[in-house]
N, CA, C and O of each residue as an XYZ file, in Angstrom:
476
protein
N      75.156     90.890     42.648
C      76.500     90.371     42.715
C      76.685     89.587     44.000
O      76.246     89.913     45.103
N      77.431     88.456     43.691
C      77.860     87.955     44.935
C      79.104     87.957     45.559
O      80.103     88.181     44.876
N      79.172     87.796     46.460
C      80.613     87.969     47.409
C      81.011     86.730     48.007
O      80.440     86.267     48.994
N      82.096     86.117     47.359
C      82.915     85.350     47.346
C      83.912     85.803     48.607
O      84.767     86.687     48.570
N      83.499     84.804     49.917
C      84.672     84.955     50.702
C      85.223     83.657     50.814
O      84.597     82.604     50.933
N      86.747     83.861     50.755
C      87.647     82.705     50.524
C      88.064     82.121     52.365
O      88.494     83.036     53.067
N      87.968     81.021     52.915
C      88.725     81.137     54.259
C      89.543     79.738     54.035
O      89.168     78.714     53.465
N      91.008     80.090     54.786
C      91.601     78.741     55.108
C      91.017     77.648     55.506
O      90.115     77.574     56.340
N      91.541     76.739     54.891
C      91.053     75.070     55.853
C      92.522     74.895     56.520
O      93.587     74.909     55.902
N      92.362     74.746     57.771
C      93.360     74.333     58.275
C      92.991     72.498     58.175
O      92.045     71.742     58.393
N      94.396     72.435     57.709
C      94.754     70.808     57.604
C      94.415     70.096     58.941
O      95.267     70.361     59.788
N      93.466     69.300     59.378
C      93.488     68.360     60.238
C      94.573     66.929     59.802
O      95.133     66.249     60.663
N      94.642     66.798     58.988
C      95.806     65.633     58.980
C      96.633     65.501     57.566
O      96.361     65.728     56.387
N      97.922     64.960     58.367
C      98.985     65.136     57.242
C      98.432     64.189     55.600
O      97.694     63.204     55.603
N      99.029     64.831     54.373
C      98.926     64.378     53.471
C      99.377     63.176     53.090
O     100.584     62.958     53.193
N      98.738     62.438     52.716
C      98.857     60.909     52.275
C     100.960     60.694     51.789
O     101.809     59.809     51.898
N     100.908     61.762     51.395
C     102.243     61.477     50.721
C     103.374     61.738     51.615
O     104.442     61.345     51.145
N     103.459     62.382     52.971
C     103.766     62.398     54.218
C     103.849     61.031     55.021
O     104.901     60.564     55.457
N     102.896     60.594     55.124
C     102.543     59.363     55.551
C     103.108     58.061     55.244
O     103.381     57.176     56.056
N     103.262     58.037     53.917
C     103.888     56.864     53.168
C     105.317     57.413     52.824
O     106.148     56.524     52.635
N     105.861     58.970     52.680
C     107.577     58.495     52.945
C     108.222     58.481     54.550
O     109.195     57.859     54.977
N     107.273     59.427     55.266
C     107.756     59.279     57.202
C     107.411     57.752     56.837
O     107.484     57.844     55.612
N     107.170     56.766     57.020
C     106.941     55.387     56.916
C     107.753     54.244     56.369
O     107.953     53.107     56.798
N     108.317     55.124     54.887
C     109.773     54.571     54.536
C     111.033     54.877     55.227
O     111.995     54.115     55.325
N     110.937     56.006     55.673
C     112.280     56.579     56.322
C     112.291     55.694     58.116
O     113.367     55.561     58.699
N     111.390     55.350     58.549
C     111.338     55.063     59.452
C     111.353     53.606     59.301
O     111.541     53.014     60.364
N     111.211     52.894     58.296
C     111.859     51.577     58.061
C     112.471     51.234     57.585
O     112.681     50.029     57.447
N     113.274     52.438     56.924
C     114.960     52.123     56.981
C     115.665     52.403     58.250
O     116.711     51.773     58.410
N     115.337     53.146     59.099
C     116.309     52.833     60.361
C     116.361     51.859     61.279
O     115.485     50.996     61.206
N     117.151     51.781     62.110
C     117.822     50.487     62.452
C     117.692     51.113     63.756
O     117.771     52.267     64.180
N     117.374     49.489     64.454
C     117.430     50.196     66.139
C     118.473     49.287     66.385
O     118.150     48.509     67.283
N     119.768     49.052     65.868
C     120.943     48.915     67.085
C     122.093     50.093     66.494
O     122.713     50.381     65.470
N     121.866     50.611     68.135
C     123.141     52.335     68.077
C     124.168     52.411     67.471
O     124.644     53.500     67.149
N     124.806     51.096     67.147
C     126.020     50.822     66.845
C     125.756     51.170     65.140
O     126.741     51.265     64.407
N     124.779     51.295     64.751
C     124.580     51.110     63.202
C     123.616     52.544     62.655
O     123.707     52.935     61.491
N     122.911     53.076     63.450
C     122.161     54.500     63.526
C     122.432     54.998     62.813
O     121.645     55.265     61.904
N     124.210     55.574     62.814
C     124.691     56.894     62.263
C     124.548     56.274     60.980
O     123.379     56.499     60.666
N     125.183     55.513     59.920
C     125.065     54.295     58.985
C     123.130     54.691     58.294
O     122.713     55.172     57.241
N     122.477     54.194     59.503
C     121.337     54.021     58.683
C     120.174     55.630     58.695
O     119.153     55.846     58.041
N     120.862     56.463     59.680
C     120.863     57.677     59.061
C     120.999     58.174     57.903
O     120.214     58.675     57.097
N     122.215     57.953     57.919
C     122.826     58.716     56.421
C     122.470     57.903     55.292
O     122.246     58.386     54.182
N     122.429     57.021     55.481
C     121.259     55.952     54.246
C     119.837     56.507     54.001
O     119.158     56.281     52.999
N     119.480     57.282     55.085
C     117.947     57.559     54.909
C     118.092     59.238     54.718
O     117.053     59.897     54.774
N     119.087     59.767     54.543
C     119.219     61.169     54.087
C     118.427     62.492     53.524
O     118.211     63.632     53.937
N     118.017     61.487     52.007
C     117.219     61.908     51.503
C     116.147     62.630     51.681
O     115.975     63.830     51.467
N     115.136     61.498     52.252
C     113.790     61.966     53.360
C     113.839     63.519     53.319
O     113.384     64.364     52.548
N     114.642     63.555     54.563
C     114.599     64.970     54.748
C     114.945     66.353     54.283
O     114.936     67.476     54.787
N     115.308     65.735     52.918
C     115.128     66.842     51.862
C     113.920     66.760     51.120
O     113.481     67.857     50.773
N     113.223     65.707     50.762
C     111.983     65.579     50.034
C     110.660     65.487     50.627
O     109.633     65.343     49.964
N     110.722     65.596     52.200
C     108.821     65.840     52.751
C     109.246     67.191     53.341
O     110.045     67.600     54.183
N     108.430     67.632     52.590
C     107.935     69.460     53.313
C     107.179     69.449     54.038
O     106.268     68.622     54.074
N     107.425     70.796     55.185
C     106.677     70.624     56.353
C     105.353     71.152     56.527
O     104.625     71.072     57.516
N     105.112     71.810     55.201
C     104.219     71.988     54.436
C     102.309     71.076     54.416
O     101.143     71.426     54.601
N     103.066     69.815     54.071
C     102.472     68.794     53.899
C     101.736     68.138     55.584
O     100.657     67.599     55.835
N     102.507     68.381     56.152
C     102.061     67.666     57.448
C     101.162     68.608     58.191
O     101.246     69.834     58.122
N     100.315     67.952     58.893
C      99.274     69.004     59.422
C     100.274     70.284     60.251
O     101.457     70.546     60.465
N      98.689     70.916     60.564
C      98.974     72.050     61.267
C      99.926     71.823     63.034
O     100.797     72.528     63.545
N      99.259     70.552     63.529
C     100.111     70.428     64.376
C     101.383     69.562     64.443
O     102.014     69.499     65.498
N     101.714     68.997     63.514
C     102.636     67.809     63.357
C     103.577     68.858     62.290
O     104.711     68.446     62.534
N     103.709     69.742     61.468
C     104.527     70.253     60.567
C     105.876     71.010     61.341
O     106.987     70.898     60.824
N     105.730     71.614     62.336
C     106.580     71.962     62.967
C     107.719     71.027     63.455
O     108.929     71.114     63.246
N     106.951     70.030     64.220
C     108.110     69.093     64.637
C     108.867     68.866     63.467
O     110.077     68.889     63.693
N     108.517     68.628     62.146
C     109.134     68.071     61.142
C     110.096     69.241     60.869
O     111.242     68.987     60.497
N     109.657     70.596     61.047
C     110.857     71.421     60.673
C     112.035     71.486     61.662
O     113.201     71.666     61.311
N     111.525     71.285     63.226
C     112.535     71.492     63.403
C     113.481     70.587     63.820
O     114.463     70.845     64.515
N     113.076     69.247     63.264
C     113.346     67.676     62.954
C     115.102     68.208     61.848
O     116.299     68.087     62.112
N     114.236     68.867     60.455
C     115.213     68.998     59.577
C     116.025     69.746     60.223
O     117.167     69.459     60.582
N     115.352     70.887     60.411
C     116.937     72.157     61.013
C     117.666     71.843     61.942
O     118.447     72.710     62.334
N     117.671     70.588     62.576
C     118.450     69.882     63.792
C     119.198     68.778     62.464
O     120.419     68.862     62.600
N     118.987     68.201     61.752
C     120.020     67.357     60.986
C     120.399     68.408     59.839
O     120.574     67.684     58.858
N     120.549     69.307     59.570
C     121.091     70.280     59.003
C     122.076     71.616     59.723
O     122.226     72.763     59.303
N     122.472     71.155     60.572
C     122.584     72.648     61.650
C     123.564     72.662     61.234
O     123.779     73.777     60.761
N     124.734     71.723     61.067
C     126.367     72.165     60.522
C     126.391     72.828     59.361
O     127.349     73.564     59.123
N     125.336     72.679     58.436
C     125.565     73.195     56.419
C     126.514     71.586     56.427
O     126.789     70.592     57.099
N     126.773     72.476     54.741
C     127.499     71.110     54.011
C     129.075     71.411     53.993
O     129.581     72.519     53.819
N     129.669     70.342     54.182
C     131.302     70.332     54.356
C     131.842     70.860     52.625
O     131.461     70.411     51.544
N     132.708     71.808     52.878
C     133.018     72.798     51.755
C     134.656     72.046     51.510
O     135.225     71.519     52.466
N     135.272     72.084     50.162
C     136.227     71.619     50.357
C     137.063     72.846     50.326
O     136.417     73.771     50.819
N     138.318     73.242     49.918
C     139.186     74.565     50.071
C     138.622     75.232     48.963
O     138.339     76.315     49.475
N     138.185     75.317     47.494
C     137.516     76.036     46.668
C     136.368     76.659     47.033
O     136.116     77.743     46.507
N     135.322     76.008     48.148
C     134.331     76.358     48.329
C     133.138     75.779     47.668
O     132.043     76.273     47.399
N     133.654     74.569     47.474
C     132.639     73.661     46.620
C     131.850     71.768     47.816
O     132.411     70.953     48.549
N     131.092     71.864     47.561
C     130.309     71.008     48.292
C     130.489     69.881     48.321
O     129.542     69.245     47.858
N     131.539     69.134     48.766
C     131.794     67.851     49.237
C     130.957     66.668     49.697
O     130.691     65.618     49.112
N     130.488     67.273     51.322
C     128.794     66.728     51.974
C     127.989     67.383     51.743
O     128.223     68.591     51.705
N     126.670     66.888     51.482
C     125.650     67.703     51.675
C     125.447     67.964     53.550
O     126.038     67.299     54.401
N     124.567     68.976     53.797
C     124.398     69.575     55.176
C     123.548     68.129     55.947
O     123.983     67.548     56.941
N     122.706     67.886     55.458
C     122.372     66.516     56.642
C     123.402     65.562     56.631
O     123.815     65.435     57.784
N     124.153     64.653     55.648
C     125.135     63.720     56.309
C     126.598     64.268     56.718
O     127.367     63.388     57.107
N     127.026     65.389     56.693
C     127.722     66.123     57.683
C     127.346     66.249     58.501
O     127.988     65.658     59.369
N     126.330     66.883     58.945
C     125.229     66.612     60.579
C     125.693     65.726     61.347
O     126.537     65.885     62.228
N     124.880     64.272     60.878
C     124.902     63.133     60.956
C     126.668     62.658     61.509
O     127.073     62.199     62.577
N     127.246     62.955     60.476
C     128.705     62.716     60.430
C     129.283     63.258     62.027
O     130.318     62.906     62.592
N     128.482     63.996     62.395
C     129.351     64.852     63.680
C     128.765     64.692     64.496
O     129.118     65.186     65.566
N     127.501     63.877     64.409
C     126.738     63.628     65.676
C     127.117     62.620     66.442
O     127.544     61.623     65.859
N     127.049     62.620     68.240
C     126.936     61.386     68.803
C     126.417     59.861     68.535
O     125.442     59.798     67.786
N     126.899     58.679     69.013
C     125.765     57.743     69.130
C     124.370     57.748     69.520
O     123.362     57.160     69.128
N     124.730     58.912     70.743
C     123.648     58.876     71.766
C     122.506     60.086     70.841
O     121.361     59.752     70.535
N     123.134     61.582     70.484
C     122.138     62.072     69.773
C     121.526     61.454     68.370
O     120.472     61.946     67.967
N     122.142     60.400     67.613
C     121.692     59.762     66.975
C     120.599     59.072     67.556
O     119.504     59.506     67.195
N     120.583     58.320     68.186
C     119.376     57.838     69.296
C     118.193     58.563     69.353
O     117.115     58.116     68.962
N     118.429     60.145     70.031
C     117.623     60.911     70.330
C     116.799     61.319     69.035
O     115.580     61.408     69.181
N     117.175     61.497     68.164
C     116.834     62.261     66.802
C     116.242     61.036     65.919
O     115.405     61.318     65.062
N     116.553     59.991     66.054
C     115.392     58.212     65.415
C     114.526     58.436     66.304
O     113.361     58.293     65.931
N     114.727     58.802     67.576
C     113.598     58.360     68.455
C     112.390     59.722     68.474
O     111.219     59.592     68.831
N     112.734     60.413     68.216
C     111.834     62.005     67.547
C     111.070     61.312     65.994
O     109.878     61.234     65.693
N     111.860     61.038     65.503
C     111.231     60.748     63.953
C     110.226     59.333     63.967
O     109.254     59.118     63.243
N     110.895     58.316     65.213
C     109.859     57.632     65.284
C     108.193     57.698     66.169
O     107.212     56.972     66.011
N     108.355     58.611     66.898
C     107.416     59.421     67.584
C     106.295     60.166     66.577
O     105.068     60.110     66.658
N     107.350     61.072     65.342
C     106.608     61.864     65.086
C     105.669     60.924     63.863
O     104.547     61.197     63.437
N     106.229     60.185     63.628
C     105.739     58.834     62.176
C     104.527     58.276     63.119
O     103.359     58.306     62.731
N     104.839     57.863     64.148
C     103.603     57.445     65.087
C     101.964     58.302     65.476
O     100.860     57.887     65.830
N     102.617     59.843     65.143
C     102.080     60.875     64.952
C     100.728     61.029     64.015
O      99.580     61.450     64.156
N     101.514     60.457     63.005
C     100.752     60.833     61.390
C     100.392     59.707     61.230
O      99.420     59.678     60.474
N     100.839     58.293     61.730
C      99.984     57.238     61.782
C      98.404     57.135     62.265
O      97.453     56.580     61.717
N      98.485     57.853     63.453
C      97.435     58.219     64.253
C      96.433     58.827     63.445
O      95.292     58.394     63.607
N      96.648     59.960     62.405
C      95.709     61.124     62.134
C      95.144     60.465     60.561
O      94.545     61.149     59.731
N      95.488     58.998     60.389
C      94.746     58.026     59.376
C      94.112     57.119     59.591
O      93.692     56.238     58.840
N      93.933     57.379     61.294
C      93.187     55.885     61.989
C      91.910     56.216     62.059
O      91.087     55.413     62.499
């Protein structure tokens, strides 16, 4: 009989499909401040549809805690208790110019990231 031992592969680099939506999301935003919050919430989505899953072992984290920073308010409830905003463009909605800034400039860092780990 043989003995089958199973071991993790740890991911050296993010999945192709990581790569090509951090890539869309990052060319929909806009670098003048005045327009951020706007092309934030235009790019919303994203960060409900790449799991952090997907991105390597060292790049997956930033991405989570990428999301749980544009999610930190939840979603705006109306008086029933029914969901008006979703939790990222309420975020968004309550954020500064300036942390808008900060939080493109994380996502464009981290896209620069996963660019890297296909070169």
């Amino acid at each position: 009989m043989y003995t089958i031992t199973l071991t993790l592969m740890i991911m050296n680099k993010s999945n192709i499909f990581v790569h090509i939506e951090l890539s869309k999301l990052v060319a929909g935003l806009t670098t003048n401040a005045s327009h951020l919050k706007q092309s934030l919430k235009s790019q919303a989505g994203y960060f409900n549809i790449i799991p952090p899953k997907y991105f390597s072992e060292a790049l997956g984290q930033e991405w989570e805690n990428i999301t749980e920073q544009i999610k930190q308010k939840g979603p705006k409830l109306d008086q029933d208790g029914k969901v008006v905003v979703n939790a990222v463009t309420n975020t968004i909605d309550q954020m500064s110019a300036q942390e808008c800034v900060a939080l493109a400039t994380r996502i464009m860092k981290l896209n620069e990231k996963v660019k890297l780990e296909f070169e």
